[in-house]
Amino acid sequence: TAGQVDSSRGCIRYANSNIPGYTGMEVKRIMEEKFHVPAAVENDVNAAALGEANFGAGREFADFLCLTYGTGVGGAIVIDHKVYKGSRFSAGEFGGMVIHPGDRDISKDIFSGCYERYASTTALVKNAMLLDESLSNGKRIFERRKEESVAEIIDAWIEEIVLGLVSLTHIFNPSCIILGGGVMKQKYILDKICNILYNNVMESYRDVNIRQAQLGNTAGLLGAVQIALDLKGD
């Protein structure tokens, strides 16, 4: 599920206005009472990271970072094949990294100046529509990538993605960073990210593998399967 999840209790610690009234919902209890089977609840990006760890792009790595680019920027930290959740189950909120402090105005937006306001697919579409209102999704934008004005918007967006990845690479020194979200299926993005990233991190950090997520929309489902298997094992 979306939102910040207390996976030990199976409830929603926090969800924004995209899902009204969701904060505090006891999803595990509701599911178990209705279906009479054990249930586990996990954040969607954490579940996707577990899917990639066990069945996808992260199988050969014990430790990696996973980021998804869509409406916002989701993140997960995998250490020794398990998701690191922090003190309150919410580690990996990479979209909240401040990368443009001059744009901060928390009275209007707690995420102002933060990574997801510039690196999400939402941000790409917003900028593209300033050029042409018909560029209302990633597919339409990349269909016109060879147009100079569109290419400039895409490349500027990719540079914003790399800004965050530079910091994460230096902080975590990961063996691998897995990038997911529908827009990341574009090979051009991954190639461009690698070229820029390796030129912007210290030489000793350049062995980080940048991988495209392999499982698409099934990643979270397969991660949930792994959680269920682990639950059964307990």
CSV table of C-alpha atoms in Angstrom, one decimal:
chain,number,residue,atom,x,y,z
A,1,THR,CA,0.0,0.0,0.0
A,2,ALA,CA,1.0,3.6,-0.4
A,3,GLY,CA,1.7,5.7,2.8
A,4,GLN,CA,4.0,5.2,5.7
A,5,VAL,CA,3.3,1.8,7.1
A,6,ASP,CA,3.9,0.4,10.6
A,7,SER,CA,4.5,-3.1,9.4
A,8,SER,CA,4.7,-4.6,12.9
A,9,ARG,CA,1.1,-3.5,13.7
A,10,GLY,CA,-0.1,-3.5,10.1
A,11,CYS,CA,-1.5,0.0,10.2
A,12,ILE,CA,-1.0,3.3,8.3
A,13,ARG,CA,1.2,5.7,10.2
A,14,TYR,CA,0.7,8.5,7.7
A,15,ALA,CA,-0.9,9.1,4.3
A,16,ASN,CA,-1.3,12.4,2.5
A,17,SER,CA,-4.5,13.8,1.0
A,18,ASN,CA,-4.3,11.5,-2.0
A,19,ILE,CA,-6.0,8.9,0.2
A,20,PRO,CA,-8.3,10.8,2.5
A,21,GLY,CA,-8.9,9.3,6.0
A,22,TYR,CA,-6.2,6.6,5.5
A,23,THR,CA,-3.9,7.7,8.3
A,24,GLY,CA,-4.3,5.4,11.3
A,25,MET,CA,-6.3,2.7,9.4
A,26,GLU,CA,-5.6,-0.7,10.8
A,27,VAL,CA,-5.3,-2.6,7.5
A,28,LYS,CA,-4.0,-5.8,9.0
A,29,ARG,CA,-6.9,-6.2,11.5
A,30,ILE,CA,-9.5,-5.3,8.8
A,31,MET,CA,-8.0,-7.9,6.4
A,32,GLU,CA,-7.7,-10.6,8.9
A,33,GLU,CA,-11.2,-10.1,10.3
A,34,LYS,CA,-12.7,-10.2,6.8
A,35,PHE,CA,-10.8,-13.0,5.2
A,36,HIS,CA,-9.8,-15.1,8.3
A,37,VAL,CA,-6.2,-15.6,7.2
A,38,PRO,CA,-2.9,-14.1,8.4
A,39,ALA,CA,-2.1,-10.7,6.8
A,40,ALA,CA,1.0,-8.5,6.5
A,41,VAL,CA,1.0,-4.9,5.4
A,42,GLU,CA,4.0,-3.1,3.8
A,43,ASN,CA,4.7,0.1,1.9
A,44,ASP,CA,4.5,-0.3,-1.8
A,45,VAL,CA,8.1,0.7,-2.6
A,46,ASN,CA,9.5,-1.5,0.2
A,47,ALA,CA,7.5,-4.4,-1.3
A,48,ALA,CA,8.8,-3.6,-4.8
A,49,ALA,CA,12.3,-3.5,-3.5
A,50,LEU,CA,11.8,-6.9,-1.9
A,51,GLY,CA,10.4,-8.2,-5.2
A,52,GLU,CA,13.5,-7.0,-7.0
A,53,ALA,CA,15.8,-8.4,-4.3
A,54,ASN,CA,14.4,-11.9,-4.5
A,55,PHE,CA,13.2,-12.2,-8.1
A,56,GLY,CA,14.5,-9.2,-10.2
A,57,ALA,CA,17.4,-6.8,-10.7
A,58,GLY,CA,18.7,-7.0,-7.2
A,59,ARG,CA,19.1,-10.8,-6.9
A,60,GLU,CA,22.9,-10.7,-7.1
A,61,PHE,CA,23.2,-7.9,-4.5
A,62,ALA,CA,22.9,-8.3,-0.8
A,63,ASP,CA,22.7,-4.5,-0.4
A,64,PHE,CA,21.2,-1.9,-2.8
A,65,LEU,CA,19.0,1.2,-3.0
A,66,CYS,CA,15.7,1.2,-4.9
A,67,LEU,CA,14.1,4.4,-6.3
A,68,THR,CA,10.8,4.7,-8.2
A,69,TYR,CA,9.9,7.7,-10.3
A,70,GLY,CA,6.3,8.5,-10.8
A,71,THR,CA,3.8,10.8,-9.1
A,72,GLY,CA,6.6,11.4,-6.6
A,73,VAL,CA,9.9,9.7,-5.8
A,74,GLY,CA,9.7,6.6,-3.6
A,75,GLY,CA,12.7,4.9,-2.1
A,76,ALA,CA,13.8,1.8,-0.2
A,77,ILE,CA,17.1,0.7,1.4
A,78,VAL,CA,18.0,-3.0,1.2
A,79,ILE,CA,20.7,-4.3,3.6
A,80,ASP,CA,21.5,-8.0,3.7
A,81,HIS,CA,18.5,-8.8,1.5
A,82,LYS,CA,16.1,-7.0,4.0
A,83,VAL,CA,14.5,-3.6,3.8
A,84,TYR,CA,15.9,-1.2,6.4
A,85,LYS,CA,13.0,0.7,7.8
A,86,GLY,CA,14.5,3.2,10.3
A,87,SER,CA,13.2,3.9,13.8
A,88,ARG,CA,9.6,4.4,12.7
A,89,PHE,CA,9.3,2.3,9.6
A,90,SER,CA,9.8,5.2,7.2
A,91,ALA,CA,13.4,5.1,6.1
A,92,GLY,CA,14.2,5.7,2.4
A,93,GLU,CA,12.0,8.8,1.9
A,94,PHE,CA,14.5,10.0,-0.8
A,95,GLY,CA,11.9,12.3,-2.4
A,96,GLY,CA,12.3,14.5,0.7
A,97,MET,CA,16.0,15.3,0.1
A,98,VAL,CA,16.5,19.0,-0.2
A,99,ILE,CA,18.3,19.7,-3.4
A,100,HIS,CA,17.2,23.2,-4.1
A,101,PRO,CA,17.2,25.0,-0.8
A,102,GLY,CA,16.6,28.4,-2.4
A,103,ASP,CA,13.1,27.1,-3.4
A,104,ARG,CA,12.1,26.1,0.1
A,105,ASP,CA,8.8,27.5,1.4
A,106,ILE,CA,7.4,25.0,3.9
A,107,SER,CA,4.5,27.3,4.7
A,108,LYS,CA,3.2,26.3,1.3
A,109,ASP,CA,4.7,22.9,0.7
A,110,ILE,CA,6.7,20.7,3.0
A,111,PHE,CA,8.4,19.2,0.0
A,112,SER,CA,9.3,22.5,-1.6
A,113,GLY,CA,12.9,22.4,-2.8
A,114,CYS,CA,12.9,18.6,-2.4
A,115,TYR,CA,14.0,15.9,-4.9
A,116,GLU,CA,10.6,14.7,-5.9
A,117,ARG,CA,9.5,18.2,-7.0
A,118,TYR,CA,12.2,18.1,-9.7
A,119,ALA,CA,12.9,14.4,-10.4
A,120,SER,CA,9.5,12.8,-10.5
A,121,THR,CA,7.7,12.0,-13.7
A,122,THR,CA,5.1,14.6,-12.5
A,123,ALA,CA,7.8,17.2,-12.6
A,124,LEU,CA,8.9,16.2,-16.1
A,125,VAL,CA,5.3,16.3,-17.4
A,126,LYS,CA,4.7,19.7,-15.7
A,127,ASN,CA,7.7,21.2,-17.5
A,128,ALA,CA,6.9,19.6,-20.8
A,129,MET,CA,3.3,20.9,-20.7
A,130,LEU,CA,4.7,24.5,-20.4
A,131,LEU,CA,6.1,23.9,-23.8
A,132,ASP,CA,3.1,22.0,-25.3
A,133,GLU,CA,0.0,21.1,-23.4
A,134,SER,CA,-0.3,17.9,-25.4
A,135,LEU,CA,2.8,16.5,-23.7
A,136,SER,CA,0.7,15.2,-20.8
A,137,ASN,CA,2.5,12.0,-20.1
A,138,GLY,CA,5.9,10.3,-20.3
A,139,LYS,CA,5.0,8.3,-23.4
A,140,ARG,CA,4.1,11.4,-25.4
A,141,ILE,CA,7.1,13.2,-24.3
A,142,PHE,CA,9.6,10.5,-25.4
A,143,GLU,CA,7.8,10.0,-28.7
A,144,ARG,CA,9.1,13.6,-29.4
A,145,ARG,CA,12.5,13.3,-27.8
A,146,LYS,CA,14.3,14.1,-31.1
A,147,GLU,CA,12.8,17.6,-31.1
A,148,GLU,CA,15.4,19.9,-29.7
A,149,SER,CA,13.1,21.8,-27.3
A,150,VAL,CA,11.7,18.5,-25.9
A,151,ALA,CA,15.1,17.0,-25.6
A,152,GLU,CA,16.3,20.0,-23.6
A,153,ILE,CA,13.4,19.4,-21.1
A,154,ILE,CA,14.2,15.7,-20.8
A,155,ASP,CA,17.9,16.3,-20.3
A,156,ALA,CA,17.3,18.9,-17.7
A,157,TRP,CA,15.0,16.5,-15.8
A,158,ILE,CA,17.6,13.7,-16.0
A,159,GLU,CA,20.2,16.1,-14.5
A,160,GLU,CA,17.8,16.6,-11.5
A,161,ILE,CA,17.6,12.8,-11.1
A,162,VAL,CA,21.3,12.6,-11.0
A,163,LEU,CA,21.6,15.4,-8.4
A,164,GLY,CA,19.9,13.1,-5.9
A,165,LEU,CA,21.7,10.0,-7.0
A,166,VAL,CA,25.1,11.7,-6.5
A,167,SER,CA,24.2,12.4,-2.8
A,168,LEU,CA,22.8,8.9,-2.3
A,169,THR,CA,25.9,7.3,-3.8
A,170,HIS,CA,28.3,9.2,-1.6
A,171,ILE,CA,26.1,8.6,1.6
A,172,PHE,CA,25.5,4.9,1.1
A,173,ASN,CA,28.3,3.7,-1.1
A,174,PRO,CA,25.9,1.1,-2.6
A,175,SER,CA,26.9,-1.7,-4.8
A,176,CYS,CA,23.8,-1.2,-6.8
A,177,ILE,CA,21.0,1.4,-7.4
A,178,ILE,CA,17.8,0.1,-9.0
A,179,LEU,CA,15.6,2.6,-10.8
A,180,GLY,CA,11.9,1.9,-11.3
A,181,GLY,CA,8.7,3.5,-12.5
A,182,GLY,CA,7.2,3.3,-15.9
A,183,VAL,CA,9.3,6.1,-17.4
A,184,MET,CA,12.5,4.3,-16.5
A,185,LYS,CA,11.8,1.8,-19.3
A,186,GLN,CA,13.3,4.3,-21.7
A,187,LYS,CA,16.9,3.1,-22.3
A,188,TYR,CA,18.0,6.7,-23.1
A,189,ILE,CA,17.3,7.7,-19.5
A,190,LEU,CA,19.5,5.0,-17.9
A,191,ASP,CA,22.4,5.6,-20.3
A,192,LYS,CA,22.3,9.3,-19.7
A,193,ILE,CA,22.1,8.9,-15.9
A,194,CYS,CA,25.1,6.6,-15.9
A,195,ASN,CA,27.2,9.0,-18.1
A,196,ILE,CA,26.5,12.0,-15.9
A,197,LEU,CA,26.6,10.2,-12.5
A,198,TYR,CA,30.0,8.6,-13.0
A,199,ASN,CA,31.4,12.0,-13.9
A,200,ASN,CA,30.0,13.6,-10.8
A,201,VAL,CA,31.0,11.2,-8.0
A,202,MET,CA,34.4,10.5,-6.6
A,203,GLU,CA,36.4,8.0,-8.6
A,204,SER,CA,36.3,5.4,-5.8
A,205,TYR,CA,32.5,5.4,-6.0
A,206,ARG,CA,32.2,4.8,-9.7
A,207,ASP,CA,31.8,1.0,-9.4
A,208,VAL,CA,28.2,1.4,-8.4
A,209,ASN,CA,25.8,-0.5,-10.7
A,210,ILE,CA,22.9,1.4,-12.0
A,211,ARG,CA,20.1,-1.1,-13.0
A,212,GLN,CA,16.7,-0.7,-14.4
A,213,ALA,CA,14.0,-2.5,-12.4
A,214,GLN,CA,13.1,-5.7,-14.1
A,215,LEU,CA,9.7,-6.6,-12.7
A,216,GLY,CA,7.5,-3.6,-13.6
A,217,ASN,CA,4.1,-3.5,-11.9
A,218,THR,CA,4.6,-7.1,-10.6
A,219,ALA,CA,7.5,-6.1,-8.3
A,220,GLY,CA,5.2,-5.1,-5.4
A,221,LEU,CA,3.1,-8.2,-5.8
A,222,LEU,CA,6.2,-10.5,-5.8
A,223,GLY,CA,7.5,-8.6,-2.8
A,224,ALA,CA,4.3,-9.3,-1.0
A,225,VAL,CA,4.6,-12.9,-1.9
A,226,GLN,CA,8.1,-12.9,-0.2
A,227,ILE,CA,6.6,-11.2,2.9
A,228,ALA,CA,3.9,-13.9,3.0
A,229,LEU,CA,6.5,-16.7,2.7
A,230,ASP,CA,8.5,-15.1,5.5
A,231,LEU,CA,5.4,-14.9,7.6
A,232,LYS,CA,4.6,-18.5,6.9
A,233,GLY,CA,8.1,-19.4,7.9
A,234,ASP,CA,7.7,-17.7,11.3
